[in-house]
PDB file of C-alpha atoms and ligand atoms in Angstrom:
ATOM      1  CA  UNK X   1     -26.560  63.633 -46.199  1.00 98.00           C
ATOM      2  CA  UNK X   2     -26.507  66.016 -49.363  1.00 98.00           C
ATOM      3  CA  UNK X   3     -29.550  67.083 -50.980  1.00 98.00           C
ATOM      4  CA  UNK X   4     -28.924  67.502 -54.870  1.00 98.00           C
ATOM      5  CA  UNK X   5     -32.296  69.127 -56.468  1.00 98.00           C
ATOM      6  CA  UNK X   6     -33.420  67.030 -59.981  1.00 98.00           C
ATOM      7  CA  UNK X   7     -34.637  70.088 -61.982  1.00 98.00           C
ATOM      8  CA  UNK X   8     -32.885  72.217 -65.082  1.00 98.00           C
ATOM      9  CA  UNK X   9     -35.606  74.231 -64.099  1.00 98.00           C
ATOM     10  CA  UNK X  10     -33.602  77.595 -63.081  1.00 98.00           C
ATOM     11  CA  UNK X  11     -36.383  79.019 -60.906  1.00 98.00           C
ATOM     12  CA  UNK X  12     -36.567  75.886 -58.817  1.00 98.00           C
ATOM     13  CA  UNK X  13     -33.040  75.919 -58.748  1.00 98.00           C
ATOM     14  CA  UNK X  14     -33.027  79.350 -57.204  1.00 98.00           C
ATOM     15  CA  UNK X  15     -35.341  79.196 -54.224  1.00 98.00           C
ATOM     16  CA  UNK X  16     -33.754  76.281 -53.150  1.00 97.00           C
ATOM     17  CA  UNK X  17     -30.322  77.060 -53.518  1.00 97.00           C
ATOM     18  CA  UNK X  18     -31.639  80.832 -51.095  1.00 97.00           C
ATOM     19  CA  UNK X  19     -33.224  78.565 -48.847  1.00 97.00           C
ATOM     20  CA  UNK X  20     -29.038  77.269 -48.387  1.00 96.00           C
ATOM     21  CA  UNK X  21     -30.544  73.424 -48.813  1.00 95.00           C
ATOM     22  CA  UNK X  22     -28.961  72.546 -51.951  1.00 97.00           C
ATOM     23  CA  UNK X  23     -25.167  70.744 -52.607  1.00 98.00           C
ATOM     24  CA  UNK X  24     -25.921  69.597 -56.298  1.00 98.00           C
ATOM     25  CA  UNK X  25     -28.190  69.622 -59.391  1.00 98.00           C
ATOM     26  CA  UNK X  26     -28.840  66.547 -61.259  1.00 98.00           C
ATOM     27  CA  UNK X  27     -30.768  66.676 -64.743  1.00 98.00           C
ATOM     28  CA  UNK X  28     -31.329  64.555 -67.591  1.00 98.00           C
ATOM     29  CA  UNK X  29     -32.415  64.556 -71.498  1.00 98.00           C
ATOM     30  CA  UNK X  30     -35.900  65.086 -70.529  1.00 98.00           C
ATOM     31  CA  UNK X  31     -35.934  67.625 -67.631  1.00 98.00           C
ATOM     32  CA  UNK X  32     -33.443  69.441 -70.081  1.00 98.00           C
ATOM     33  CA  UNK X  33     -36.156  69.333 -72.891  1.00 98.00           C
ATOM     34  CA  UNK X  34     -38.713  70.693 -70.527  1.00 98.00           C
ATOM     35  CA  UNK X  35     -37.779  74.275 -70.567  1.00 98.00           C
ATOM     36  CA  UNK X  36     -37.039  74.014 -73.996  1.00 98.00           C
ATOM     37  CA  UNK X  37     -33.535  75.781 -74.173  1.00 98.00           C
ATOM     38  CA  UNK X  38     -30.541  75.245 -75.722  1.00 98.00           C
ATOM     39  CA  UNK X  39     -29.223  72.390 -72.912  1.00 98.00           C
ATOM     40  CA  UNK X  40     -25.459  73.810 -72.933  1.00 98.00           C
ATOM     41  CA  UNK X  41     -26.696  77.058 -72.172  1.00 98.00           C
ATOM     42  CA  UNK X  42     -29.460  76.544 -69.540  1.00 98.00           C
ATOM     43  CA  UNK X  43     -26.333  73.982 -67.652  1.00 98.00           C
ATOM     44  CA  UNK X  44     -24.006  77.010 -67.835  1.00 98.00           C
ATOM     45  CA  UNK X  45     -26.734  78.960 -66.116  1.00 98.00           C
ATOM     46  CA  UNK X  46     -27.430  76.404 -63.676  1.00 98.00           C
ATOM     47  CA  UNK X  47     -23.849  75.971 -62.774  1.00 98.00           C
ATOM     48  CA  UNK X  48     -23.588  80.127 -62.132  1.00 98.00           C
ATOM     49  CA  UNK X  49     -26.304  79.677 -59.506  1.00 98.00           C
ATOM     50  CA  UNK X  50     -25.101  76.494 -57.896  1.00 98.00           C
ATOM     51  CA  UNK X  51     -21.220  75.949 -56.635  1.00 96.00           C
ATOM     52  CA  UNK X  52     -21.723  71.820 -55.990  1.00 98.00           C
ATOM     53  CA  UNK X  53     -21.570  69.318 -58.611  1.00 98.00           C
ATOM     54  CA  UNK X  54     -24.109  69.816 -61.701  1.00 98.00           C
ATOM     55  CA  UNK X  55     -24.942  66.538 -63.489  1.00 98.00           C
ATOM     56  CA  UNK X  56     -25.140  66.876 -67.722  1.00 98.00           C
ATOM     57  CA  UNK X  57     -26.288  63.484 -69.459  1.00 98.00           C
ATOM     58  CA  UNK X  58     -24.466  62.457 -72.941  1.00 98.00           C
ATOM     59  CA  UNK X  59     -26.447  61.541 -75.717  1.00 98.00           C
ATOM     60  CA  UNK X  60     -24.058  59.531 -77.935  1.00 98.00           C
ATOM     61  CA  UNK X  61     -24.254  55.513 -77.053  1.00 98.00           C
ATOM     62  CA  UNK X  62     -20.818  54.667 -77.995  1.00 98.00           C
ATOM     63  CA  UNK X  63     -17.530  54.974 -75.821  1.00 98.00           C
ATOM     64  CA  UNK X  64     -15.958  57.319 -78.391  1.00 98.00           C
ATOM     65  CA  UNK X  65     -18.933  59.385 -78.684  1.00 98.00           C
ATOM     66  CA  UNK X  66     -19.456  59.560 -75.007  1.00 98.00           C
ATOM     67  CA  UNK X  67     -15.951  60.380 -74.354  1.00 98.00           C
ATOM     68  CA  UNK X  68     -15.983  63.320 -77.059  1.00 98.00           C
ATOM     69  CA  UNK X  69     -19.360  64.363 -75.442  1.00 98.00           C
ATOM     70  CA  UNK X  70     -18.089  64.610 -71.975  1.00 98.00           C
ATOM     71  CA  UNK X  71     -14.928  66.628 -72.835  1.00 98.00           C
ATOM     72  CA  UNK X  72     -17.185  69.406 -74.291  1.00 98.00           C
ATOM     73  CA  UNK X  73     -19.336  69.187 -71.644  1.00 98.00           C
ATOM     74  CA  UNK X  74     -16.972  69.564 -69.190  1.00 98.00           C
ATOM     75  CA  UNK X  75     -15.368  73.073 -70.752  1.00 98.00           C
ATOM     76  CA  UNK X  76     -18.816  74.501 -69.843  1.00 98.00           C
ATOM     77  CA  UNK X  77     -18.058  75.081 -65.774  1.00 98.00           C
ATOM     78  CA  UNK X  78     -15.134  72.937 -63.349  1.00 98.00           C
ATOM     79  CA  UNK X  79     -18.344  71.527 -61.183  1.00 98.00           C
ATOM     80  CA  UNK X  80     -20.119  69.709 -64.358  1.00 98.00           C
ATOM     81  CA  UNK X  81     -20.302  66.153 -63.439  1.00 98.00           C
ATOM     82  CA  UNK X  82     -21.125  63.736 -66.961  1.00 98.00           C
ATOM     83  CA  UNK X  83     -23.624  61.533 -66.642  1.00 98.00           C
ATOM     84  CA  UNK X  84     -22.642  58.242 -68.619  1.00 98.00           C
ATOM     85  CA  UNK X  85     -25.614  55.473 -69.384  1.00 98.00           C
ATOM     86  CA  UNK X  86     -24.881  52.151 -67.566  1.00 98.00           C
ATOM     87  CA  UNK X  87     -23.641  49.941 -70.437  1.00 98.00           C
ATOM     88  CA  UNK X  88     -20.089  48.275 -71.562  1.00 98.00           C
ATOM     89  CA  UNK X  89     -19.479  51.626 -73.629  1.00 98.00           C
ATOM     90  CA  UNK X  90     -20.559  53.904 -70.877  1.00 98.00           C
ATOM     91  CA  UNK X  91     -18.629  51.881 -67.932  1.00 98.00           C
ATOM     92  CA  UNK X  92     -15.035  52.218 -70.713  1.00 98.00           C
ATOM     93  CA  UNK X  93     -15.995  55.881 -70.936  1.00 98.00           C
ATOM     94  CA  UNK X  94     -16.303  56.085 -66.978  1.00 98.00           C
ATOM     95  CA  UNK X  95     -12.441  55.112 -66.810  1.00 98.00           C
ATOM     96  CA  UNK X  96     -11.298  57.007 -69.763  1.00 98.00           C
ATOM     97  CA  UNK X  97     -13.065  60.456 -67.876  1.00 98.00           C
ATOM     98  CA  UNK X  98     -12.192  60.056 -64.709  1.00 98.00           C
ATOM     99  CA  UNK X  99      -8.582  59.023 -65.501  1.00 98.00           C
ATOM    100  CA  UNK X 100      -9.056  62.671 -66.882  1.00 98.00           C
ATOM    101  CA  UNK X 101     -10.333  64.152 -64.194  1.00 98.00           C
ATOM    102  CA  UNK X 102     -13.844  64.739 -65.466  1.00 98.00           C
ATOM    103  CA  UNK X 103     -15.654  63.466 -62.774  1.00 98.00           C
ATOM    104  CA  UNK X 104     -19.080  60.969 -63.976  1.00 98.00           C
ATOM    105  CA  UNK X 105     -22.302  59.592 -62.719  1.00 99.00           C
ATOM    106  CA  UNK X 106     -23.029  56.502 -63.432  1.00 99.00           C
ATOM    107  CA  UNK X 107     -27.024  56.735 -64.605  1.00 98.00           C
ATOM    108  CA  UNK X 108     -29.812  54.620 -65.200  1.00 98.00           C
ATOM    109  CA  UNK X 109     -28.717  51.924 -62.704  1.00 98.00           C
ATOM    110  CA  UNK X 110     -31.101  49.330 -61.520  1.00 98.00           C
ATOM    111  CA  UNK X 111     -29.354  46.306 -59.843  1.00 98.00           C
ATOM    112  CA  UNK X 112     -26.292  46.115 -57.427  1.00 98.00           C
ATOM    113  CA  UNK X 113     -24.369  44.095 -59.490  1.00 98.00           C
ATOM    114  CA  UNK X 114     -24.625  47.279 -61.955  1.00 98.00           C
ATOM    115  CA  UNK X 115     -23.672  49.527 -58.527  1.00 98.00           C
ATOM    116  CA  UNK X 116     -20.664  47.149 -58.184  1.00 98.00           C
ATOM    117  CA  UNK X 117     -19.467  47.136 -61.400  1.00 98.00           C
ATOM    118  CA  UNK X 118     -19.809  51.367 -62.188  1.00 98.00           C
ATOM    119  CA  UNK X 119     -17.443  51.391 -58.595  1.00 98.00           C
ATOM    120  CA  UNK X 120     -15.253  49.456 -59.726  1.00 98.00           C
ATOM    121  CA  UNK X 121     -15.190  51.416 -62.972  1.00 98.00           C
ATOM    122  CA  UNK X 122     -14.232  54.160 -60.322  1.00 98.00           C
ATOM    123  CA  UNK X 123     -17.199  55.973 -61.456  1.00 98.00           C
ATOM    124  CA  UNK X 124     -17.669  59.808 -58.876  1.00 98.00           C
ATOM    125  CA  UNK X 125     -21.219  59.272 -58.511  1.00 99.00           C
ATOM    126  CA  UNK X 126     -23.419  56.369 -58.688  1.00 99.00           C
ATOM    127  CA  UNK X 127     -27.200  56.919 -59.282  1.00 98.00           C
ATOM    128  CA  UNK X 128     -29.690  53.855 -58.244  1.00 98.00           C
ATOM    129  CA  UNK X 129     -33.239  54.896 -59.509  1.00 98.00           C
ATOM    130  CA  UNK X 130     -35.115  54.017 -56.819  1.00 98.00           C
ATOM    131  CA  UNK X 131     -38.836  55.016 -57.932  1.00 98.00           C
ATOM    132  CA  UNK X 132     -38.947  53.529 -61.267  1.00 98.00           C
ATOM    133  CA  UNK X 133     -38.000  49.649 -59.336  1.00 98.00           C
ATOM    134  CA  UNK X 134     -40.562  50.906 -57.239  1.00 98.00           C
ATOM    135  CA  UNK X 135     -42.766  51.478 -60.314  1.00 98.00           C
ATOM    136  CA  UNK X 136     -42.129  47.656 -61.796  1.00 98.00           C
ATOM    137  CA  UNK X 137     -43.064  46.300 -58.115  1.00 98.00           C
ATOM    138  CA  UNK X 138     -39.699  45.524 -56.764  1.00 98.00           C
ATOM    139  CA  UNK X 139     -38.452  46.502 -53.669  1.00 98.00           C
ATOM    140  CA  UNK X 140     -36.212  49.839 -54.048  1.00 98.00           C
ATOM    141  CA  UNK X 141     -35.779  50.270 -50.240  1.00 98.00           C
ATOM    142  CA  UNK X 142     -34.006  46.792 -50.157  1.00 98.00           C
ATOM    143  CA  UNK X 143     -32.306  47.395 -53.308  1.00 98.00           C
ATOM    144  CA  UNK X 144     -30.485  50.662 -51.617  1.00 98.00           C
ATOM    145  CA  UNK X 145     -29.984  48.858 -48.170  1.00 98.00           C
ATOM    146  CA  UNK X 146     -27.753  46.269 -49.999  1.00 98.00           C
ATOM    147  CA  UNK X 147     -26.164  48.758 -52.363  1.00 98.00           C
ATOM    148  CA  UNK X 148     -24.295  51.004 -49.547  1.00 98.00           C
ATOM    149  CA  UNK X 149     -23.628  47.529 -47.846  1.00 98.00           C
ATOM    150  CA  UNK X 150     -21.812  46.614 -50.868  1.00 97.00           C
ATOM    151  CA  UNK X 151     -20.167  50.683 -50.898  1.00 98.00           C
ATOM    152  CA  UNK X 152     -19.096  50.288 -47.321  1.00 98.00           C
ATOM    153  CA  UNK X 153     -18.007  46.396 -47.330  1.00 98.00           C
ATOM    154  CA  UNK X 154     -15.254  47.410 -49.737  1.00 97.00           C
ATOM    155  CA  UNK X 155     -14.772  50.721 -48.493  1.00 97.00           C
ATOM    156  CA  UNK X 156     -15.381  52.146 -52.660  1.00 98.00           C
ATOM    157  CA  UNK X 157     -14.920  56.050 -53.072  1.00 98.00           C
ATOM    158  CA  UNK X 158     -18.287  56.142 -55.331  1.00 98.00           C
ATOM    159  CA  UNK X 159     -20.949  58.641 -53.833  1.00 98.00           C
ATOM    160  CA  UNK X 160     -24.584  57.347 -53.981  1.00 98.00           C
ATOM    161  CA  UNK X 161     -27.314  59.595 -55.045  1.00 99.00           C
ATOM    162  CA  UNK X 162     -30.856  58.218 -54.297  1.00 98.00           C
ATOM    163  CA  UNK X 163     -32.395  59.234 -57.674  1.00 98.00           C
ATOM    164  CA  UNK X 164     -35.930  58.872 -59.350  1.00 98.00           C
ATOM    165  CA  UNK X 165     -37.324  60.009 -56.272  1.00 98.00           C
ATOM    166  CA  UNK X 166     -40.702  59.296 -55.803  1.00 98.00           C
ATOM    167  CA  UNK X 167     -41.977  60.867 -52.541  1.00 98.00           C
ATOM    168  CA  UNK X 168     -40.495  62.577 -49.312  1.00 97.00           C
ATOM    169  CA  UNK X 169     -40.455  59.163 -47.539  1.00 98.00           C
ATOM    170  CA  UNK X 170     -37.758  57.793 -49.851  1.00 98.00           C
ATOM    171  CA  UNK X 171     -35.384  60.452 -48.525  1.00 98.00           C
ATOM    172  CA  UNK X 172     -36.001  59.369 -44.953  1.00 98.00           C
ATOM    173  CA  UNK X 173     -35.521  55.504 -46.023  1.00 98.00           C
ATOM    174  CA  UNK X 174     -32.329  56.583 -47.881  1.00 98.00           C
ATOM    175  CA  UNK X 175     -31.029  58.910 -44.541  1.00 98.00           C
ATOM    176  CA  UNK X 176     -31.363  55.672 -42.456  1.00 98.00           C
ATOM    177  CA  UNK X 177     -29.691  53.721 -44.632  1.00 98.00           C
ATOM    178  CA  UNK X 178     -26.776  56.246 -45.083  1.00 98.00           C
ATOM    179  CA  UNK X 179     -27.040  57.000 -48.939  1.00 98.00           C
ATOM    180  CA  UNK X 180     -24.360  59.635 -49.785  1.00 98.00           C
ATOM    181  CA  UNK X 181     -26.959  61.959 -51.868  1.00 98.00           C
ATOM    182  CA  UNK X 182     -30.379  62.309 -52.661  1.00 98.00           C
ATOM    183  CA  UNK X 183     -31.336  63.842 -55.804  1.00 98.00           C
ATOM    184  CA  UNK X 184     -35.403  65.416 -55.160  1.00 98.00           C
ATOM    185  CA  UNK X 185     -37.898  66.410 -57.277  1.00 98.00           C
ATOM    186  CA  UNK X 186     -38.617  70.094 -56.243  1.00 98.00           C
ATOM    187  CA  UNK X 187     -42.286  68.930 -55.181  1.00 98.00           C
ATOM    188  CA  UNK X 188     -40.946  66.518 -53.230  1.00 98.00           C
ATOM    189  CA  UNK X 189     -38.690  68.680 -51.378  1.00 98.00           C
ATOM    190  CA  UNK X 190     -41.183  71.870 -50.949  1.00 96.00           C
ATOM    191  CA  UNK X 191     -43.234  68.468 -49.098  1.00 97.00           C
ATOM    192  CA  UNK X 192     -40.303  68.000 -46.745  1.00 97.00           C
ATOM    193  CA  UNK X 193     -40.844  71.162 -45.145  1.00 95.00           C
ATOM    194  CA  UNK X 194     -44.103  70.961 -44.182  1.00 94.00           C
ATOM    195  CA  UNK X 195     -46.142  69.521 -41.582  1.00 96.00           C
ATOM    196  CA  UNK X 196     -49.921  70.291 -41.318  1.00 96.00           C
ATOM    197  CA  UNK X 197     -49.399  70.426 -36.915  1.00 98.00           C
ATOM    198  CA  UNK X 198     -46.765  73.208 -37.595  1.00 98.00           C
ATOM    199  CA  UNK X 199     -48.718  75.480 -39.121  1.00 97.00           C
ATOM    200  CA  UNK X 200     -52.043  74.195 -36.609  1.00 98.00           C
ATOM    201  CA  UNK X 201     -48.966  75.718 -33.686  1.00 98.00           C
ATOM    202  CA  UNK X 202     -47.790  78.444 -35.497  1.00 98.00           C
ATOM    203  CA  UNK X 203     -51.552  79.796 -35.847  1.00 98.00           C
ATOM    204  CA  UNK X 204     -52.637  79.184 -32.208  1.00 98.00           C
ATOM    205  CA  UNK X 205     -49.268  80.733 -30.640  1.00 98.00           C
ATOM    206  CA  UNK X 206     -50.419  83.726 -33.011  1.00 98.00           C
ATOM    207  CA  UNK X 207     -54.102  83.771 -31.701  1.00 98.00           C
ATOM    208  CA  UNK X 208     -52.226  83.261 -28.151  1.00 98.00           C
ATOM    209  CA  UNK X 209     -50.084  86.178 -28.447  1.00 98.00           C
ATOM    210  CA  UNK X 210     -52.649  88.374 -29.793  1.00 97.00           C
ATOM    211  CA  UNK X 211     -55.038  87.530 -26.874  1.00 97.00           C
ATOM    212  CA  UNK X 212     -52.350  88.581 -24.802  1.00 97.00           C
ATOM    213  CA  UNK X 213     -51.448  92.314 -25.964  1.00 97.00           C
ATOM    214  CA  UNK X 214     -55.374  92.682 -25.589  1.00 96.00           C
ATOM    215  CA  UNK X 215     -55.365  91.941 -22.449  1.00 96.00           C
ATOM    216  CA  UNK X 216     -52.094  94.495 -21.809  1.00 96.00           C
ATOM    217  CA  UNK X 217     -53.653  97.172 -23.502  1.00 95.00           C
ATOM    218  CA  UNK X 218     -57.026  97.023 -21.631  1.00 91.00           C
ATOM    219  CA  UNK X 219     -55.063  96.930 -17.993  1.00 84.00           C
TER     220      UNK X 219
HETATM  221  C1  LIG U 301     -31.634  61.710 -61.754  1.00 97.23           C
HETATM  222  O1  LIG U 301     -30.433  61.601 -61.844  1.00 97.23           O
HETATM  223  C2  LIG U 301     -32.554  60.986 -62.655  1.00 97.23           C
HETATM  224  O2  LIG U 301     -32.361  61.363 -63.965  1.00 97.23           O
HETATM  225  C3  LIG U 301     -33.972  61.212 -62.242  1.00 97.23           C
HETATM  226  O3  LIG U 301     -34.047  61.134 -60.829  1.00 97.23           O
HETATM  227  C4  LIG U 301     -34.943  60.263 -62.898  1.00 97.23           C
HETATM  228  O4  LIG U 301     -36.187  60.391 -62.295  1.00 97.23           O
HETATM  229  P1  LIG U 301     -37.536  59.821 -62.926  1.00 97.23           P
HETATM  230  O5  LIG U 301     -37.533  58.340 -62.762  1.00 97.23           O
HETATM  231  O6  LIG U 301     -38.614  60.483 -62.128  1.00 97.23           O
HETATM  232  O7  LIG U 301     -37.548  60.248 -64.370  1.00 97.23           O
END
């Protein structure tokens, strides 16, 4: 399973990507607008620290605009991956791009018949947003089960990334399901490493070790 981090947030980016965790960055219009930079820029920067695909979102809501969007977007590094809105305009851009070779990601999808339709757009990268169903009440664990059923059944290249990640037991749910990708909040993932009984045995082999060159020293 890959772990992509959701953050423009170059710091973030950083101690991750040292820690040798990280395959991908996703962002969007908002995490972008959070550190307040000029958006080309700070994706330029992110791409320097990160070799795997980085995920820019287009702004424009019509094909053409998309289209013209994306093609900028992709001079800034070869691993920028264009985000395209799931709507008529963005699945028509999805074809045009990848027929190009600018690799998308299908964003802001909510159903499976929207996962079915962005594969057979032949979108790169697929992105269910798993937390926000979860925030209207519906049942995002079932939603992904039946998406990478519907992946595998006909054997479509789309990858899957888990987005909208919510807590560290959606990436478990996703791993047992077999989703391609999960993009994590950095919070979330600085949660996955942790486990209040490892640092409980960390702390008493410590205390056990210490006891022990005490004892050496005073034979
Ligand atoms: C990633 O591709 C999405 O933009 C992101 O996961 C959305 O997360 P949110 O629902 O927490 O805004």
């Amino acid at each position: 399973m890959k772990f992509f981090i959701d953050t423009a947030n170059l710091e973030q980016i950083r101690e991750m990507q040292e820690l040798g965790i990280i395959d991908g960055v996703t962002t969007n219009p908002t995490l972008l607008s959070r550190e307040g930079a000029d958006p080309n820029e700070q994706l330029r920067k992110i791409c320097e620290i990160v070799d795997g695909p980085v995920s820019g979102e287009v702004i424009g809501l019509t094909t053409e605009q998309m289209v013209s969007e994306a093609r900028e977007l992709a001079k800034i590094a070869s691993n920028i991956v264009i985000k395209i809105p799931m709507t008529k305009d963005g699945i028509k851009a999805v074809k045009i791009l990848e027929s190009e070779e600018i690799r998308t990601n299908v964003t802001l999808v909510f159903s499976q018949n929207q996962v079915l339709i962005a594969a057979k757009a032949g979108a790169s990268y697929i992105s269910p947003f798993i937390g926000r169903l979860m925030d209207d009440g519906q049942n995002e664990i079932d939603m992904l089960r039946e998406t990478m059923d519907i992946i595998n059944a006909y054997g479509f290249n789309s990858e899957i990334i888990v987005a909208s990640v919510r807590n560290s037991r959606h990436i478990v749910e996703a791993a047992k399901i077999g989703a391609h990708i999960a993009t994590i909040p950095f919070n979330v993932l600085e949660k996955m490493f942790s486990h209040p009984r490892t640092d409980q045995g960390l702390e008493s082999f410590l205390k056990d070790w210490e006891k022990l060159q005490k004892k050496l020293q005073n034979k």
